[in-house]
Amino acid sequence: MQAVRTRSEQRAAEAAVVVEATPHGSARSWSPEAEIGMRVEDIWDSLDVQQRQLSHGDKLNSCFDSIPVASFPHTFDGAQLVEIPSDATLAEAVDILSRNRIISAPVRNVDAPEDASWIDRYIGIVEFAGIAVWLLHQSEAAAKADDVGADELAAKLGTVTLEGAAAAAAVASKVTADAESEGAIAEVFGALPSSDLFNKTKVKDISGSFRWAPFLALQSSDTFLTMLLLLSKYRMKSLPVVDIGEGTISNIITQAAVLHMLSECVGLHWFEEWGTKTLSEIGLPIMRLSKIVKVREDEPALKAFRLMRRKGVGGIPVVDDGGRAVGSIMIKDVKHLLTASETNRDYRTLTAKKFIANARQSSGERQMSIITCSRGDSIKDIILKLDAEKRQRIYVINEEGNLDGLITLRDIIAKLVYEPPGYFGDFFNGVIPLPSNSRV
C-alpha cells in the first residue's frame, strides 16, 4: 500500500493540488476519500499500460469494479448504528431520530425470527421528512373531509416555535449533508404528542410512503461499481453495507458521501480527465426545463410540498413571473409549515415568496437560496460547489438568468459509470418489488 501511495503522491504533487507541507515540513495527512482516489489512480495507470484500447468509460468502470465497498470510509466512526423498530409509533421514531441527530434510519422488523437473515430483518429506511409530510398529508385530507378551518387544522398538527432554530440547524449529522439537528427536529414535533396520528400510527403503517426507501443493502465484498449504479440508475438515496458474518449493518453510504469522495480526488489524473469536461460535453443536465417541477412565488407554499410528494422529488425551485429562480424549497423545509408564528399560521394560503422570507428571517435558512451554474461550467466546478454548499441539487441557468435545467447528485454519479449488459442479471425483475406507492 505504501508503494502505491508514494506513486500516487508523486503524480498528485505534479498536479500541485494534493500534497501540502505542514509548518514542520512533513506531508499533510490524507483523507480516507483521497486514499480511495489514489487506489483508482493506480488501477487507472495500470490499465493505461495493459489495455490501451479501453475507452475512458470502460476504464472508469474497471477501476471502480476493482475496489470493494468495504474500503469506503465509515460514516459512523465506530458508533453503533441507530435502528427504529417497526412497531414504534411515529412519535417514538421522531424521538429516536432527534436524540441521535439523524434524519433517517433503517426500520427493523420486530416480527422477524431471531435467526432471520439481514434481508428479512429490515423492512426499509424511514426519513424524518417523510414522517412530516405524511402527517401533513393525512391532516390535510382529514381537514378537507371535515371542512376544518385553517386555525383549527394548525391546532390539530400542533404548535411549535422556531426560536433558536438557526443555532440548532448548524449541528449537522454525519450521515448526510442534508441532516437535521436534534433541536430542529424537536422543534418541529415538540407539540405534536396531542395528535392521535402522531401517537398511534406505527412506523410500519407508513411503509412505502413518501421518502420511504426499501432496504437494499450491499455486502462488504460488493464493488464501488455496484454501489454507484444503485445510487444513480436505480435511484437509491443511501445504501447500508451489511456484514454477512455478523448480520449487522457496518456502514451507510449516501450520494452526498460519494460526491465528497469525488471532491477529494481533484488533481488526480483519472478525475481531471473526466472532471474538466463541461456539462454540455458530459451530457448534463439530464432534466430539461420542461420537466422541472416548480412553483411561482405567488402560489401557496403548501403547493410546493404537495408537488414534491406527488412527483417524488426532494426539492423544487420558486420562480418569479419572468421565470427567474428566486429561491428553493426542500422537503426538509416542511418544518416551517408547522410553526405557530403569526406569519405562518394560515399556511394553506401563505405564498412561497412569503414562506421563504419568513423562514430566512426566523431561522436563517441559507439553503432556501438557490445555487446555479451554466452549461459551460465543468463537472469538477459543479462537484466542488455542491460539496462546499452541502446541497443535493444545482440549477442550470441560461445567459438571461432563466432556468435551463437541473442537476442532482444522482445525475453526476450516473455520468461517472455505466451499467454493463447483464450486470445485475434479473435481480430487479421482481426479486425485490417496491410497494406500489413507493417514492424512492
Tab-separated table of N, CA, C and O in Angstrom, residues 341-440:
chain	number	residue	atom	x	y	z
A	341	SER	N	-46.051	30.754	14.537
A	341	SER	CA	-45.875	32.187	14.388
A	341	SER	C	-47.065	32.790	13.651
A	341	SER	O	-47.711	32.138	12.847
A	342	GLU	N	-47.340	34.041	13.924
A	342	GLU	CA	-48.488	34.711	13.306
A	342	GLU	C	-48.352	34.731	11.784
A	342	GLU	O	-49.323	34.607	11.052
A	343	THR	N	-47.112	34.868	11.305
A	343	THR	CA	-46.897	34.978	9.865
A	343	THR	C	-47.164	33.669	9.142
A	343	THR	O	-47.523	33.665	7.968
A	344	ASN	N	-47.022	32.535	9.840
A	344	ASN	CA	-47.191	31.247	9.193
A	344	ASN	C	-48.465	30.527	9.616
A	344	ASN	O	-48.686	29.388	9.230
A	345	ARG	N	-49.296	31.172	10.409
A	345	ARG	CA	-50.428	30.456	10.985
A	345	ARG	C	-51.365	29.907	9.903
A	345	ARG	O	-51.747	28.752	9.923
A	346	ASP	N	-51.734	30.735	8.940
A	346	ASP	CA	-52.614	30.257	7.880
A	346	ASP	C	-51.753	29.772	6.723
A	346	ASP	O	-51.656	30.389	5.677
A	347	TYR	N	-51.106	28.600	6.926
A	347	TYR	CA	-50.129	28.172	5.948
A	347	TYR	C	-50.750	27.646	4.662
A	347	TYR	O	-50.069	27.442	3.672
A	348	ARG	N	-52.045	27.450	4.626
A	348	ARG	CA	-52.662	26.985	3.382
A	348	ARG	C	-52.739	28.100	2.348
A	348	ARG	O	-52.887	27.834	1.158
A	349	THR	N	-52.652	29.346	2.769
A	349	THR	CA	-52.677	30.466	1.826
A	349	THR	C	-51.357	31.228	1.793
A	349	THR	O	-51.202	32.156	1.011
A	350	LEU	N	-50.407	30.849	2.620
A	350	LEU	CA	-49.102	31.505	2.658
A	350	LEU	C	-48.384	31.300	1.330
A	350	LEU	O	-48.222	30.164	0.876
A	351	THR	N	-47.958	32.385	0.680
A	351	THR	CA	-47.297	32.261	-0.613
A	351	THR	C	-45.881	31.729	-0.449
A	351	THR	O	-45.267	31.854	0.617
A	352	ALA	N	-45.358	31.151	-1.517
A	352	ALA	CA	-43.994	30.622	-1.486
A	352	ALA	C	-42.991	31.737	-1.195
A	352	ALA	O	-42.030	31.537	-0.449
A	353	LYS	N	-43.219	32.908	-1.781
A	353	LYS	CA	-42.309	34.036	-1.555
A	353	LYS	C	-42.297	34.442	-0.088
A	353	LYS	O	-41.224	34.631	0.508
A	354	LYS	N	-43.479	34.566	0.508
A	354	LYS	CA	-43.567	34.952	1.908
A	354	LYS	C	-43.034	33.851	2.816
A	354	LYS	O	-42.390	34.116	3.833
A	355	PHE	N	-43.279	32.617	2.451
A	355	PHE	CA	-42.796	31.469	3.216
A	355	PHE	C	-41.275	31.487	3.317
A	355	PHE	O	-40.695	31.316	4.393
A	356	ILE	N	-40.610	31.725	2.179
A	356	ILE	CA	-39.145	31.783	2.174
A	356	ILE	C	-38.652	32.956	2.997
A	356	ILE	O	-37.710	32.837	3.792
A	357	ALA	N	-39.296	34.116	2.835
A	357	ALA	CA	-38.888	35.308	3.585
A	357	ALA	C	-39.034	35.081	5.090
A	357	ALA	O	-38.151	35.449	5.874
A	358	ASN	N	-40.145	34.482	5.512
A	358	ASN	CA	-40.365	34.220	6.931
A	358	ASN	C	-39.329	33.252	7.495
A	358	ASN	O	-38.804	33.443	8.593
A	359	ALA	N	-39.046	32.206	6.727
A	359	ALA	CA	-38.090	31.196	7.182
A	359	ALA	C	-36.688	31.784	7.309
A	359	ALA	O	-35.970	31.503	8.272
A	360	ARG	N	-36.314	32.606	6.335
A	360	ARG	CA	-34.980	33.230	6.394
A	360	ARG	C	-34.864	34.166	7.586
A	360	ARG	O	-33.836	34.221	8.263
A	361	GLN	N	-35.937	34.905	7.841
A	361	GLN	CA	-35.903	35.862	8.940
A	361	GLN	C	-35.858	35.173	10.297
A	361	GLN	O	-35.138	35.598	11.199
A	362	SER	N	-36.620	34.100	10.448
A	362	SER	CA	-36.731	33.464	11.756
A	362	SER	C	-35.621	32.469	12.046
A	362	SER	O	-35.252	32.266	13.197
A	363	SER	N	-35.065	31.841	10.996
A	363	SER	CA	-34.091	30.785	11.266
A	363	SER	C	-32.813	30.876	10.449
A	363	SER	O	-31.926	30.056	10.609
A	364	GLY	N	-32.731	31.845	9.571
A	364	GLY	CA	-31.511	32.000	8.785
A	364	GLY	C	-31.228	30.838	7.866
A	364	GLY	O	-30.088	30.419	7.705
A	365	GLU	N	-32.255	30.275	7.246
A	365	GLU	CA	-32.089	29.111	6.383
A	365	GLU	C	-31.392	29.509	5.082
A	365	GLU	O	-32.032	29.878	4.112
A	366	ARG	N	-30.062	29.397	5.051
A	366	ARG	CA	-29.325	29.736	3.835
A	366	ARG	C	-29.713	28.825	2.668
A	366	ARG	O	-29.696	29.229	1.515
A	367	GLN	N	-30.055	27.580	2.979
A	367	GLN	CA	-30.303	26.645	1.904
A	367	GLN	C	-31.625	26.877	1.192
A	367	GLN	O	-31.972	26.150	0.273
A	368	MET	N	-32.380	27.869	1.637
A	368	MET	CA	-33.576	28.216	0.879
A	368	MET	C	-33.232	29.165	-0.259
A	368	MET	O	-34.088	29.520	-1.055
A	369	SER	N	-31.951	29.545	-0.329
A	369	SER	CA	-31.473	30.253	-1.511
A	369	SER	C	-31.214	29.195	-2.578
A	369	SER	O	-31.335	27.998	-2.336
A	370	ILE	N	-30.844	29.623	-3.746
A	370	ILE	CA	-30.657	28.684	-4.856
A	370	ILE	C	-29.234	28.810	-5.372
A	370	ILE	O	-28.670	29.901	-5.403
A	371	ILE	N	-28.608	27.692	-5.720
A	371	ILE	CA	-27.280	27.759	-6.313
A	371	ILE	C	-27.411	27.366	-7.786
A	371	ILE	O	-28.200	26.498	-8.148
A	372	THR	N	-26.633	28.045	-8.625
A	372	THR	CA	-26.782	27.894	-10.073
A	372	THR	C	-25.446	27.671	-10.757
A	372	THR	O	-24.375	27.869	-10.170
A	373	CYS	N	-25.533	27.266	-12.008
A	373	CYS	CA	-24.359	27.087	-12.850
A	373	CYS	C	-24.786	27.306	-14.290
A	373	CYS	O	-25.967	27.534	-14.567
A	374	SER	N	-23.831	27.238	-15.199
A	374	SER	CA	-24.144	27.362	-16.630
A	374	SER	C	-23.662	26.112	-17.351
A	374	SER	O	-22.874	25.329	-16.807
A	375	ARG	N	-24.114	25.923	-18.577
A	375	ARG	CA	-23.730	24.748	-19.338
A	375	ARG	C	-22.243	24.727	-19.660
A	375	ARG	O	-21.685	23.668	-19.978
A	376	GLY	N	-21.582	25.866	-19.582
A	376	GLY	CA	-20.152	25.923	-19.864
A	376	GLY	C	-19.279	25.573	-18.677
A	376	GLY	O	-18.055	25.453	-18.809
A	377	ASP	N	-19.875	25.406	-17.492
A	377	ASP	CA	-19.097	25.035	-16.307
A	377	ASP	C	-18.623	23.588	-16.419
A	377	ASP	O	-19.263	22.754	-17.074
A	378	SER	N	-17.539	23.274	-15.759
A	378	SER	CA	-17.032	21.900	-15.766
A	378	SER	C	-17.713	21.082	-14.689
A	378	SER	O	-18.232	21.622	-13.700
A	379	ILE	N	-17.705	19.770	-14.860
A	379	ILE	CA	-18.288	18.882	-13.861
A	379	ILE	C	-17.529	18.999	-12.548
A	379	ILE	O	-18.106	18.877	-11.459
A	380	LYS	N	-16.222	19.282	-12.630
A	380	LYS	CA	-15.429	19.485	-11.416
A	380	LYS	C	-15.914	20.700	-10.649
A	380	LYS	O	-16.068	20.648	-9.416
A	381	ASP	N	-16.176	21.801	-11.351
A	381	ASP	CA	-16.683	23.009	-10.698
A	381	ASP	C	-17.997	22.724	-9.971
A	381	ASP	O	-18.217	23.190	-8.854
A	382	ILE	N	-18.861	21.950	-10.618
A	382	ILE	CA	-20.165	21.638	-10.031
A	382	ILE	C	-20.005	20.782	-8.786
A	382	ILE	O	-20.665	21.005	-7.764
A	383	ILE	N	-19.130	19.782	-8.854
A	383	ILE	CA	-18.898	18.904	-7.708
A	383	ILE	C	-18.384	19.696	-6.512
A	383	ILE	O	-18.858	19.537	-5.382
A	384	LEU	N	-17.421	20.566	-6.757
A	384	LEU	CA	-16.851	21.352	-5.665
A	384	LEU	C	-17.884	22.309	-5.078
A	384	LEU	O	-17.934	22.510	-3.853
A	385	LYS	N	-18.713	22.890	-5.916
A	385	LYS	CA	-19.734	23.811	-5.420
A	385	LYS	C	-20.786	23.079	-4.587
A	385	LYS	O	-21.164	23.520	-3.506
A	386	LEU	N	-21.265	21.947	-5.084
A	386	LEU	CA	-22.273	21.184	-4.353
A	386	LEU	C	-21.726	20.679	-3.030
A	386	LEU	O	-22.417	20.708	-2.006
A	387	ASP	N	-20.482	20.223	-3.037
A	387	ASP	CA	-19.890	19.708	-1.799
A	387	ASP	C	-19.673	20.824	-0.794
A	387	ASP	O	-19.932	20.654	0.408
A	388	ALA	N	-19.207	21.974	-1.253
A	388	ALA	CA	-18.967	23.098	-0.346
A	388	ALA	C	-20.266	23.621	0.256
A	388	ALA	O	-20.319	23.987	1.437
A	389	GLU	N	-21.334	23.638	-0.545
A	389	GLU	CA	-22.616	24.158	-0.088
A	389	GLU	C	-23.478	23.096	0.596
A	389	GLU	O	-24.537	23.411	1.138
A	390	LYS	N	-23.029	21.836	0.558
A	390	LYS	CA	-23.792	20.721	1.142
A	390	LYS	C	-25.206	20.681	0.556
A	390	LYS	O	-26.194	20.614	1.272
A	391	ARG	N	-25.269	20.702	-0.767
A	391	ARG	CA	-26.554	20.690	-1.461
A	391	ARG	C	-26.754	19.379	-2.209
A	391	ARG	O	-25.803	18.659	-2.520
A	392	GLN	N	-28.016	19.118	-2.545
A	392	GLN	CA	-28.381	17.923	-3.284
A	392	GLN	C	-28.632	18.212	-4.761
A	392	GLN	O	-28.692	17.287	-5.564
A	393	ARG	N	-28.774	19.501	-5.110
A	393	ARG	CA	-29.125	19.851	-6.486
A	393	ARG	C	-28.617	21.240	-6.836
A	393	ARG	O	-28.419	22.087	-5.962
A	394	ILE	N	-28.391	21.451	-8.116
A	394	ILE	CA	-27.953	22.755	-8.611
A	394	ILE	C	-28.729	23.028	-9.896
A	394	ILE	O	-28.971	22.118	-10.697
A	395	TYR	N	-29.138	24.290	-10.096
A	395	TYR	CA	-29.958	24.643	-11.248
A	395	TYR	C	-29.102	25.295	-12.323
A	395	TYR	O	-28.267	26.161	-12.037
A	396	VAL	N	-29.319	24.870	-13.552
A	396	VAL	CA	-28.609	25.432	-14.692
A	396	VAL	C	-29.408	26.622	-15.203
A	396	VAL	O	-30.630	26.549	-15.359
A	397	ILE	N	-28.722	27.739	-15.433
A	397	ILE	CA	-29.388	28.927	-15.960
A	397	ILE	C	-28.753	29.311	-17.294
A	397	ILE	O	-27.594	29.007	-17.560
A	398	ASN	N	-29.542	29.992	-18.128
A	398	ASN	CA	-29.029	30.437	-19.421
A	398	ASN	C	-28.446	31.838	-19.308
A	398	ASN	O	-28.343	32.403	-18.204
A	399	GLU	N	-28.083	32.426	-20.445
A	399	GLU	CA	-27.436	33.738	-20.440
A	399	GLU	C	-28.346	34.830	-19.905
A	399	GLU	O	-27.879	35.858	-19.408
A	400	GLU	N	-29.652	34.635	-19.999
A	400	GLU	CA	-30.608	35.624	-19.484
A	400	GLU	C	-30.898	35.436	-17.994
A	400	GLU	O	-31.636	36.213	-17.395
A	401	GLY	N	-30.315	34.403	-17.406
A	401	GLY	CA	-30.529	34.153	-15.986
A	401	GLY	C	-31.764	33.330	-15.686
A	401	GLY	O	-32.145	33.176	-14.520
A	402	ASN	N	-32.400	32.777	-16.727
A	402	ASN	CA	-33.587	31.950	-16.534
A	402	ASN	C	-33.212	30.478	-16.390
A	402	ASN	O	-32.167	30.043	-16.879
A	403	LEU	N	-34.076	29.720	-15.755
A	403	LEU	CA	-33.835	28.294	-15.571
A	403	LEU	C	-33.661	27.586	-16.908
A	403	LEU	O	-34.403	27.835	-17.859
A	404	ASP	N	-32.671	26.687	-16.960
A	404	ASP	CA	-32.400	25.967	-18.197
A	404	ASP	C	-32.236	24.467	-17.962
A	404	ASP	O	-32.046	23.707	-18.906
A	405	GLY	N	-32.293	24.050	-16.705
A	405	GLY	CA	-32.138	22.626	-16.403
A	405	GLY	C	-31.827	22.413	-14.934
A	405	GLY	O	-31.653	23.361	-14.159
A	406	LEU	N	-31.741	21.149	-14.556
A	406	LEU	CA	-31.496	20.760	-13.163
A	406	LEU	C	-30.488	19.622	-13.124
A	406	LEU	O	-30.546	18.696	-13.936
A	407	ILE	N	-29.557	19.698	-12.170
A	407	ILE	CA	-28.575	18.638	-11.975
A	407	ILE	C	-28.624	18.201	-10.509
A	407	ILE	O	-28.546	19.037	-9.602
A	408	THR	N	-28.765	16.906	-10.278
A	408	THR	CA	-28.771	16.360	-8.921
A	408	THR	C	-27.506	15.527	-8.702
A	408	THR	O	-26.766	15.224	-9.643
A	409	LEU	N	-27.278	15.146	-7.458
A	409	LEU	CA	-26.138	14.276	-7.158
A	409	LEU	C	-26.248	12.981	-7.956
A	409	LEU	O	-25.249	12.451	-8.443
A	410	ARG	N	-27.468	12.481	-8.082
A	410	ARG	CA	-27.689	11.242	-8.829
A	410	ARG	C	-27.248	11.396	-10.286
A	410	ARG	O	-26.667	10.478	-10.866
A	411	ASP	N	-27.538	12.549	-10.887
A	411	ASP	CA	-27.151	12.786	-12.283
A	411	ASP	C	-25.642	12.728	-12.460
A	411	ASP	O	-25.128	12.177	-13.442
A	412	ILE	N	-24.919	13.309	-11.493
A	412	ILE	CA	-23.452	13.344	-11.579
A	412	ILE	C	-22.874	11.943	-11.473
A	412	ILE	O	-22.013	11.540	-12.264
A	413	ILE	N	-23.366	11.171	-10.502
A	413	ILE	CA	-22.867	9.807	-10.326
A	413	ILE	C	-23.178	8.967	-11.564
A	413	ILE	O	-22.376	8.125	-11.984
A	414	ALA	N	-24.346	9.215	-12.163
A	414	ALA	CA	-24.747	8.450	-13.342
A	414	ALA	C	-23.812	8.693	-14.528
A	414	ALA	O	-23.714	7.839	-15.423
A	415	LYS	N	-23.129	9.844	-14.559
A	415	LYS	CA	-22.213	10.146	-15.652
A	415	LYS	C	-20.803	9.632	-15.392
A	415	LYS	O	-19.927	9.713	-16.258
A	416	LEU	N	-20.583	9.107	-14.198
A	416	LEU	CA	-19.259	8.590	-13.851
A	416	LEU	C	-19.072	7.158	-14.353
A	416	LEU	O	-17.988	6.796	-14.814
A	417	VAL	N	-20.133	6.344	-14.257
A	417	VAL	CA	-20.058	4.936	-14.662
A	417	VAL	C	-21.291	4.574	-15.486
A	417	VAL	O	-22.257	5.334	-15.537
A	418	TYR	N	-21.259	3.410	-16.112
A	418	TYR	CA	-22.424	2.906	-16.845
A	418	TYR	C	-22.646	1.453	-16.446
A	418	TYR	O	-21.735	0.773	-15.946
A	419	GLU	N	-23.862	0.961	-16.668
A	419	GLU	CA	-24.170	-0.421	-16.327
A	419	GLU	C	-23.835	-1.342	-17.499
A	419	GLU	O	-24.450	-1.243	-18.567
A	420	PRO	N	-22.883	-2.259	-17.320
A	420	PRO	CA	-22.574	-3.225	-18.394
A	420	PRO	C	-23.780	-4.127	-18.656
A	420	PRO	O	-24.582	-4.382	-17.749
A	421	PRO	N	-23.939	-4.617	-19.866
A	421	PRO	CA	-25.071	-5.506	-20.191
A	421	PRO	C	-25.122	-6.706	-19.243
A	421	PRO	O	-24.108	-7.374	-19.026
A	422	GLY	N	-26.299	-6.940	-18.656
A	422	GLY	CA	-26.481	-8.088	-17.782
A	422	GLY	C	-25.793	-8.004	-16.440
A	422	GLY	O	-25.654	-9.015	-15.741
A	423	TYR	N	-25.351	-6.811	-16.049
A	423	TYR	CA	-24.571	-6.669	-14.812
A	423	TYR	C	-25.345	-7.172	-13.591
A	423	TYR	O	-24.799	-7.868	-12.738
A	424	PHE	N	-26.621	-6.817	-13.485
A	424	PHE	CA	-27.431	-7.249	-12.350
A	424	PHE	C	-28.302	-8.471	-12.680
A	424	PHE	O	-29.087	-8.913	-11.842
A	425	GLY	N	-28.166	-8.996	-13.888
A	425	GLY	CA	-28.992	-10.138	-14.269
A	425	GLY	C	-30.467	-9.793	-14.161
A	425	GLY	O	-30.912	-8.750	-14.634
A	426	ASP	N	-31.239	-10.686	-13.526
A	426	ASP	CA	-32.672	-10.429	-13.350
A	426	ASP	C	-32.985	-9.963	-11.937
A	426	ASP	O	-34.106	-10.074	-11.464
A	427	PHE	N	-31.964	-9.413	-11.269
A	427	PHE	CA	-32.127	-9.031	-9.865
A	427	PHE	C	-33.278	-8.057	-9.657
A	427	PHE	O	-33.996	-8.124	-8.672
A	428	PHE	N	-33.467	-7.144	-10.594
A	428	PHE	CA	-34.501	-6.121	-10.427
A	428	PHE	C	-35.803	-6.482	-11.135
A	428	PHE	O	-36.722	-5.673	-11.192
A	429	ASN	N	-35.889	-7.688	-11.656
A	429	ASN	CA	-37.113	-8.126	-12.319
A	429	ASN	C	-38.036	-8.831	-11.338
A	429	ASN	O	-38.295	-10.030	-11.444
A	430	GLY	N	-38.500	-8.088	-10.334
A	430	GLY	CA	-39.473	-8.629	-9.397
A	430	GLY	C	-38.879	-9.313	-8.187
A	430	GLY	O	-39.609	-9.799	-7.323
A	431	VAL	N	-37.536	-9.358	-8.090
A	431	VAL	CA	-36.933	-10.004	-6.931
A	431	VAL	C	-37.179	-9.197	-5.667
A	431	VAL	O	-37.488	-9.727	-4.616
A	432	ILE	N	-37.027	-7.870	-5.755
A	432	ILE	CA	-37.332	-7.009	-4.618
A	432	ILE	C	-38.349	-5.983	-5.075
A	432	ILE	O	-38.007	-4.832	-5.317
A	433	PRO	N	-39.606	-6.341	-5.203
A	433	PRO	CA	-40.606	-5.386	-5.689
A	433	PRO	C	-40.814	-4.254	-4.710
A	433	PRO	O	-40.830	-4.456	-3.498
A	434	LEU	N	-40.956	-3.038	-5.218
A	434	LEU	CA	-41.240	-1.889	-4.381
A	434	LEU	C	-42.743	-1.811	-4.131
A	434	LEU	O	-43.537	-2.248	-4.954
A	435	PRO	N	-43.135	-1.273	-2.978
A	435	PRO	CA	-44.574	-1.034	-2.754
A	435	PRO	C	-45.128	-0.183	-3.884
A	435	PRO	O	-44.422	0.670	-4.443
A	436	SER	N	-46.380	-0.386	-4.238
A	436	SER	CA	-46.974	0.320	-5.380
A	436	SER	C	-46.946	1.830	-5.206
A	436	SER	O	-46.915	2.574	-6.172
A	437	ASN	N	-46.968	2.307	-3.951
A	437	ASN	CA	-46.964	3.751	-3.717
A	437	ASN	C	-45.607	4.263	-3.271
A	437	ASN	O	-45.498	5.327	-2.684
A	438	SER	N	-44.547	3.480	-3.537
A	438	SER	CA	-43.220	3.884	-3.081
A	438	SER	C	-42.752	5.124	-3.822
A	438	SER	O	-43.008	5.293	-4.994
A	439	ARG	N	-42.047	5.974	-3.103
A	439	ARG	CA	-41.447	7.174	-3.697
A	439	ARG	C	-39.985	7.201	-3.271
A	439	ARG	O	-39.609	7.847	-2.323
A	440	VAL	N	-39.153	6.445	-3.955
A	440	VAL	CA	-37.752	6.322	-3.570
A	440	VAL	C	-37.003	7.603	-3.899
A	440	VAL	O	-37.171	8.122	-4.985
